[in-house]
Amino acid sequence: MTTPDAFFVADGARFVATRHTQWPWGPGYQHAGPPAALLARAIQRVIADDPALRITRLTMELLAPTPITVLDVATSVLRAGKKVRRVEATLFADGKAFCRATALCVRTGSVVLTAPPEDRRERMPPPEAGEPYVFGVVTGEVVGYAAAVEARRVKGGFGVNPTAVWIRPRVPLVLGEPLSPLARVLIAADSGNGSAVVLDPRQFTFVNADLTVALHREPEGEWVCLEASTWPEPTGVGLTESRLHDARGPIGWALQSLIVEPRAG
């Protein structure tokens, strides 16, 4: 059967996940990037009545691995203030919640500012200066999410912090819809722990239990760069931090809390 050229296919109010969403840890479950973008899509529709509102921070709790199946999305407004609106979206399958996102939506406006301080941190080389990259957690055939995005490494490598990888989706989020700038960021942002790989994935798993993305400006262009560092601890806890870039420069940060475990057998 031919896989539709999208992460999801709309079926009325529901969404059918395709094999493009498959995570690298094994078959049957989704990489968290596409579900994060799908939840953001739902939240953006909730705030569409106020064009001045913009999602500046989204935190997704991964309640359980999300299966590749038919999904429902439910939304609710937690707080609707004059300057800030907080909106929640939850992804379900067969009545069970698999991930939940809370978004901070800030009303933008015009502010006259003096020139900001110069950012002296290193600018990332452009994607065309990098080399094709297969995420370090992929140990077998490149399928699912890893094949549905194009990745180019411009800095670092296995065991090196930071490692910088440019990512752009090869397929849309929802079949027949253009990709929003925020969707591009979220599809990429959950790959920090797959970019900065400092443990042998044949011996350890380091799956994230959440994803937080905070942006200080709207992303531009097709590519998103993750300048990622991963910090595992002998307690079984880890953290991946990713500075996010577009072609103009930094746009924000992503954080992932990791569960570090030895592989069975």
CSV table of C-alpha atoms in Angstrom, one decimal:
chain,number,residue,atom,x,y,z
A,1,MET,CA,0.0,0.0,0.0
A,2,THR,CA,1.3,3.4,-0.9
A,3,THR,CA,1.9,5.8,2.0
A,4,PRO,CA,0.2,9.2,1.5
A,5,ASP,CA,2.8,12.0,1.1
A,6,ALA,CA,2.0,13.6,4.5
A,7,PHE,CA,2.5,12.8,8.2
A,8,PHE,CA,-1.3,12.9,8.7
A,9,VAL,CA,-4.4,12.6,6.5
A,10,ALA,CA,-7.5,14.4,7.7
A,11,ASP,CA,-10.7,12.2,8.0
A,12,GLY,CA,-13.4,14.7,8.9
A,13,ALA,CA,-12.4,15.9,12.4
A,14,ARG,CA,-10.0,13.0,12.9
A,15,PHE,CA,-6.5,12.4,11.6
A,16,VAL,CA,-5.0,9.2,10.2
A,17,ALA,CA,-1.3,8.9,11.1
A,18,THR,CA,0.9,7.6,8.2
A,19,ARG,CA,4.1,5.6,8.4
A,20,HIS,CA,6.0,8.8,7.9
A,21,THR,CA,5.4,9.5,11.6
A,22,GLN,CA,7.2,6.4,12.8
A,23,TRP,CA,9.9,7.0,15.5
A,24,PRO,CA,13.4,5.5,15.3
A,25,TRP,CA,13.1,3.3,18.4
A,26,GLY,CA,10.9,0.6,16.7
A,27,PRO,CA,7.8,0.1,14.6
A,28,GLY,CA,4.2,1.0,15.6
A,29,TYR,CA,4.7,4.4,17.4
A,30,GLN,CA,5.2,8.0,16.4
A,31,HIS,CA,8.1,10.4,16.6
A,32,ALA,CA,6.9,13.2,18.8
A,33,GLY,CA,7.6,16.0,16.3
A,34,PRO,CA,4.6,15.4,14.0
A,35,PRO,CA,2.1,15.1,17.0
A,36,ALA,CA,3.5,18.3,18.5
A,37,ALA,CA,2.9,20.1,15.2
A,38,LEU,CA,-0.6,18.7,15.0
A,39,LEU,CA,-1.5,19.9,18.5
A,40,ALA,CA,0.0,23.3,17.6
A,41,ARG,CA,-2.2,23.4,14.5
A,42,ALA,CA,-5.3,22.8,16.6
A,43,ILE,CA,-4.2,25.6,19.0
A,44,GLN,CA,-3.6,28.0,16.2
A,45,ARG,CA,-7.1,27.4,15.0
A,46,VAL,CA,-8.4,28.2,18.5
A,47,ILE,CA,-6.7,31.6,18.5
A,48,ALA,CA,-7.4,32.4,14.9
A,49,ASP,CA,-10.1,34.9,15.9
A,50,ASP,CA,-7.3,37.2,17.2
A,51,PRO,CA,-4.6,37.6,14.5
A,52,ALA,CA,-2.4,39.5,17.0
A,53,LEU,CA,-2.0,36.4,19.2
A,54,ARG,CA,1.1,34.3,18.6
A,55,ILE,CA,2.3,31.0,20.2
A,56,THR,CA,5.5,31.9,22.0
A,57,ARG,CA,5.9,28.7,24.1
A,58,LEU,CA,4.5,25.2,23.7
A,59,THR,CA,5.1,22.4,26.2
A,60,MET,CA,4.0,18.9,25.3
A,61,GLU,CA,3.8,16.1,27.8
A,62,LEU,CA,4.2,12.7,26.3
A,63,LEU,CA,1.8,10.6,28.4
A,64,ALA,CA,2.5,7.4,26.4
A,65,PRO,CA,4.1,6.4,23.1
A,66,THR,CA,1.6,7.6,20.4
A,67,PRO,CA,0.5,4.8,18.1
A,68,ILE,CA,0.4,5.1,14.4
A,69,THR,CA,-3.4,5.0,14.1
A,70,VAL,CA,-6.5,7.2,13.8
A,71,LEU,CA,-6.3,10.2,16.2
A,72,ASP,CA,-8.7,12.7,17.8
A,73,VAL,CA,-7.7,16.2,19.0
A,74,ALA,CA,-9.5,18.1,21.7
A,75,THR,CA,-8.8,21.7,22.7
A,76,SER,CA,-9.7,24.0,25.6
A,77,VAL,CA,-8.9,27.6,26.6
A,78,LEU,CA,-7.4,27.6,30.1
A,79,ARG,CA,-7.2,31.3,30.4
A,80,ALA,CA,-8.2,34.2,28.1
A,81,GLY,CA,-6.6,37.4,29.3
A,82,LYS,CA,-6.2,40.7,27.5
A,83,LYS,CA,-2.5,40.1,26.7
A,84,VAL,CA,-2.1,36.3,27.2
A,85,ARG,CA,-4.2,33.3,26.3
A,86,ARG,CA,-3.3,29.8,27.5
A,87,VAL,CA,-4.7,27.0,25.4
A,88,GLU,CA,-4.5,23.2,25.8
A,89,ALA,CA,-4.7,20.5,23.2
A,90,THR,CA,-4.8,16.8,23.7
A,91,LEU,CA,-4.3,13.9,21.3
A,92,PHE,CA,-6.4,10.8,21.7
A,93,ALA,CA,-6.7,7.4,20.2
A,94,ASP,CA,-9.7,5.1,21.2
A,95,GLY,CA,-10.4,7.5,24.1
A,96,LYS,CA,-6.9,7.3,25.6
A,97,ALA,CA,-4.8,10.4,25.8
A,98,PHE,CA,-1.3,10.0,24.5
A,99,CYS,CA,0.1,13.6,24.5
A,100,ARG,CA,-1.0,16.9,25.8
A,101,ALA,CA,0.3,20.4,24.8
A,102,THR,CA,-0.2,23.7,26.6
A,103,ALA,CA,0.6,26.8,24.7
A,104,LEU,CA,1.3,30.3,25.9
A,105,CYS,CA,-0.2,32.7,23.3
A,106,VAL,CA,0.9,36.3,23.6
A,107,ARG,CA,-0.8,39.3,21.9
A,108,THR,CA,1.9,41.0,19.8
A,109,GLY,CA,2.1,44.8,19.2
A,110,SER,CA,4.4,47.5,17.9
A,111,VAL,CA,7.2,48.5,20.3
A,112,VAL,CA,10.0,51.0,19.5
A,113,LEU,CA,13.3,49.5,20.7
A,114,THR,CA,16.9,50.6,20.5
A,115,ALA,CA,19.2,48.3,18.7
A,116,PRO,CA,19.5,45.0,20.7
A,117,PRO,CA,22.9,43.8,22.0
A,118,GLU,CA,25.0,42.0,19.5
A,119,ASP,CA,24.8,38.2,19.8
A,120,ARG,CA,28.4,37.1,19.8
A,121,ARG,CA,27.6,33.4,19.7
A,122,GLU,CA,28.6,31.4,16.6
A,123,ARG,CA,26.3,31.6,13.7
A,124,MET,CA,25.4,28.3,12.1
A,125,PRO,CA,26.7,27.5,8.6
A,126,PRO,CA,23.9,27.2,6.1
A,127,PRO,CA,22.4,23.8,5.3
A,128,GLU,CA,24.1,23.7,1.9
A,129,ALA,CA,27.4,23.8,3.7
A,130,GLY,CA,26.6,20.6,5.6
A,131,GLU,CA,26.5,16.9,4.8
A,132,PRO,CA,23.5,14.6,4.6
A,133,TYR,CA,22.8,13.3,8.1
A,134,VAL,CA,21.0,10.2,9.4
A,135,PHE,CA,20.0,10.8,13.0
A,136,GLY,CA,22.3,9.0,15.4
A,137,VAL,CA,19.5,7.0,17.0
A,138,VAL,CA,18.8,5.2,13.7
A,139,THR,CA,20.5,1.9,13.8
A,140,GLY,CA,18.7,0.1,11.0
A,141,GLU,CA,16.8,0.9,7.8
A,142,VAL,CA,16.0,4.7,7.4
A,143,VAL,CA,12.2,4.7,7.5
A,144,GLY,CA,9.4,6.7,9.0
A,145,TYR,CA,10.2,10.2,10.3
A,146,ALA,CA,13.9,9.8,9.6
A,147,ALA,CA,13.1,9.4,5.9
A,148,ALA,CA,10.3,12.0,5.9
A,149,VAL,CA,12.7,14.8,6.8
A,150,GLU,CA,15.9,16.0,5.1
A,151,ALA,CA,18.7,16.6,7.6
A,152,ARG,CA,22.2,18.1,7.1
A,153,ARG,CA,24.8,18.3,9.8
A,154,VAL,CA,27.0,21.4,9.9
A,155,LYS,CA,28.7,20.9,13.3
A,156,GLY,CA,29.7,18.2,15.7
A,157,GLY,CA,29.0,14.5,15.4
A,158,PHE,CA,28.6,11.4,17.5
A,159,GLY,CA,29.6,12.0,21.1
A,160,VAL,CA,30.1,15.7,20.6
A,161,ASN,CA,28.2,18.6,22.3
A,162,PRO,CA,26.9,20.6,20.6
A,163,THR,CA,26.0,19.0,17.3
A,164,ALA,CA,24.1,21.2,14.8
A,165,VAL,CA,21.7,19.7,12.3
A,166,TRP,CA,19.5,21.6,9.8
A,167,ILE,CA,16.1,19.8,9.2
A,168,ARG,CA,13.3,20.4,6.8
A,169,PRO,CA,10.2,18.2,6.2
A,170,ARG,CA,9.9,16.4,2.9
A,171,VAL,CA,6.1,16.0,3.3
A,172,PRO,CA,3.4,18.3,4.8
A,173,LEU,CA,1.9,17.9,8.2
A,174,VAL,CA,-1.6,17.3,6.9
A,175,LEU,CA,-2.2,16.1,3.4
A,176,GLY,CA,-3.3,19.0,1.2
A,177,GLU,CA,-2.3,21.8,3.6
A,178,PRO,CA,0.8,24.1,3.5
A,179,LEU,CA,3.2,23.8,6.4
A,180,SER,CA,3.1,26.7,8.8
A,181,PRO,CA,6.3,28.1,10.2
A,182,LEU,CA,5.5,26.8,13.6
A,183,ALA,CA,4.8,23.3,12.3
A,184,ARG,CA,8.2,23.3,10.7
A,185,VAL,CA,9.9,24.2,14.0
A,186,LEU,CA,7.9,21.6,16.0
A,187,ILE,CA,8.5,18.8,13.5
A,188,ALA,CA,12.2,19.4,13.8
A,189,ALA,CA,12.5,20.4,17.5
A,190,ASP,CA,11.9,16.9,18.9
A,191,SER,CA,15.0,15.7,17.1
A,192,GLY,CA,17.5,17.3,19.5
A,193,ASN,CA,18.2,13.9,21.3
A,194,GLY,CA,18.5,12.3,17.9
A,195,SER,CA,21.0,14.9,16.7
A,196,ALA,CA,23.3,15.2,19.7
A,197,VAL,CA,23.8,11.5,20.4
A,198,VAL,CA,26.4,10.9,23.1
A,199,LEU,CA,25.4,7.3,24.1
A,200,ASP,CA,25.6,4.3,21.9
A,201,PRO,CA,21.9,3.7,20.8
A,202,ARG,CA,22.6,0.0,20.5
A,203,GLN,CA,23.3,-0.1,24.2
A,204,PHE,CA,21.0,2.6,25.6
A,205,THR,CA,17.7,4.3,24.9
A,206,PHE,CA,17.2,7.9,25.8
A,207,VAL,CA,13.6,8.7,24.9
A,208,ASN,CA,12.2,12.1,25.9
A,209,ALA,CA,9.1,12.4,28.1
A,210,ASP,CA,8.3,16.0,27.1
A,211,LEU,CA,9.2,18.8,24.7
A,212,THR,CA,9.2,22.5,25.4
A,213,VAL,CA,9.8,25.0,22.6
A,214,ALA,CA,10.0,28.7,23.3
A,215,LEU,CA,10.4,31.2,20.4
A,216,HIS,CA,11.2,34.9,20.5
A,217,ARG,CA,10.4,35.5,16.8
A,218,GLU,CA,8.6,33.9,13.9
A,219,PRO,CA,10.7,31.4,12.0
A,220,GLU,CA,11.5,32.0,8.4
A,221,GLY,CA,12.2,29.7,5.5
A,222,GLU,CA,12.0,25.9,5.0
A,223,TRP,CA,15.0,24.9,7.2
A,224,VAL,CA,15.3,24.8,11.0
A,225,CYS,CA,18.6,24.2,12.7
A,226,LEU,CA,19.0,22.4,16.0
A,227,GLU,CA,22.3,23.3,17.8
A,228,ALA,CA,21.8,20.5,20.3
A,229,SER,CA,23.6,19.2,23.4
A,230,THR,CA,22.6,16.1,25.3
A,231,TRP,CA,23.5,15.5,29.0
A,232,PRO,CA,22.8,12.0,30.4
A,233,GLU,CA,23.3,11.2,34.1
A,234,PRO,CA,23.9,7.9,35.9
A,235,THR,CA,20.6,8.4,37.7
A,236,GLY,CA,18.8,7.5,34.4
A,237,VAL,CA,17.8,11.2,33.9
A,238,GLY,CA,19.0,13.3,31.0
A,239,LEU,CA,18.4,16.6,29.3
A,240,THR,CA,18.8,17.7,25.7
A,241,GLU,CA,18.9,21.5,25.0
A,242,SER,CA,18.7,22.8,21.4
A,243,ARG,CA,19.2,26.3,20.3
A,244,LEU,CA,16.9,26.9,17.4
A,245,HIS,CA,18.0,28.8,14.3
A,246,ASP,CA,16.6,29.8,10.9
A,247,ALA,CA,18.5,31.4,8.0
A,248,ARG,CA,18.5,34.8,9.8
A,249,GLY,CA,19.9,33.4,13.0
A,250,PRO,CA,18.6,32.3,16.5
A,251,ILE,CA,14.8,32.0,17.0
A,252,GLY,CA,14.5,30.3,20.3
A,253,TRP,CA,15.1,27.1,22.4
A,254,ALA,CA,13.9,23.6,22.8
A,255,LEU,CA,14.2,21.3,25.9
A,256,GLN,CA,13.6,17.6,26.2
A,257,SER,CA,13.6,15.7,29.5
A,258,LEU,CA,15.2,12.2,28.8
A,259,ILE,CA,14.6,8.8,30.3
A,260,VAL,CA,18.0,7.0,30.0
A,261,GLU,CA,17.9,3.2,30.2
A,262,PRO,CA,20.1,0.3,29.1
A,263,ARG,CA,18.7,-1.8,26.3
A,264,ALA,CA,17.3,-5.1,27.4
A,265,GLY,CA,19.4,-8.2,26.5
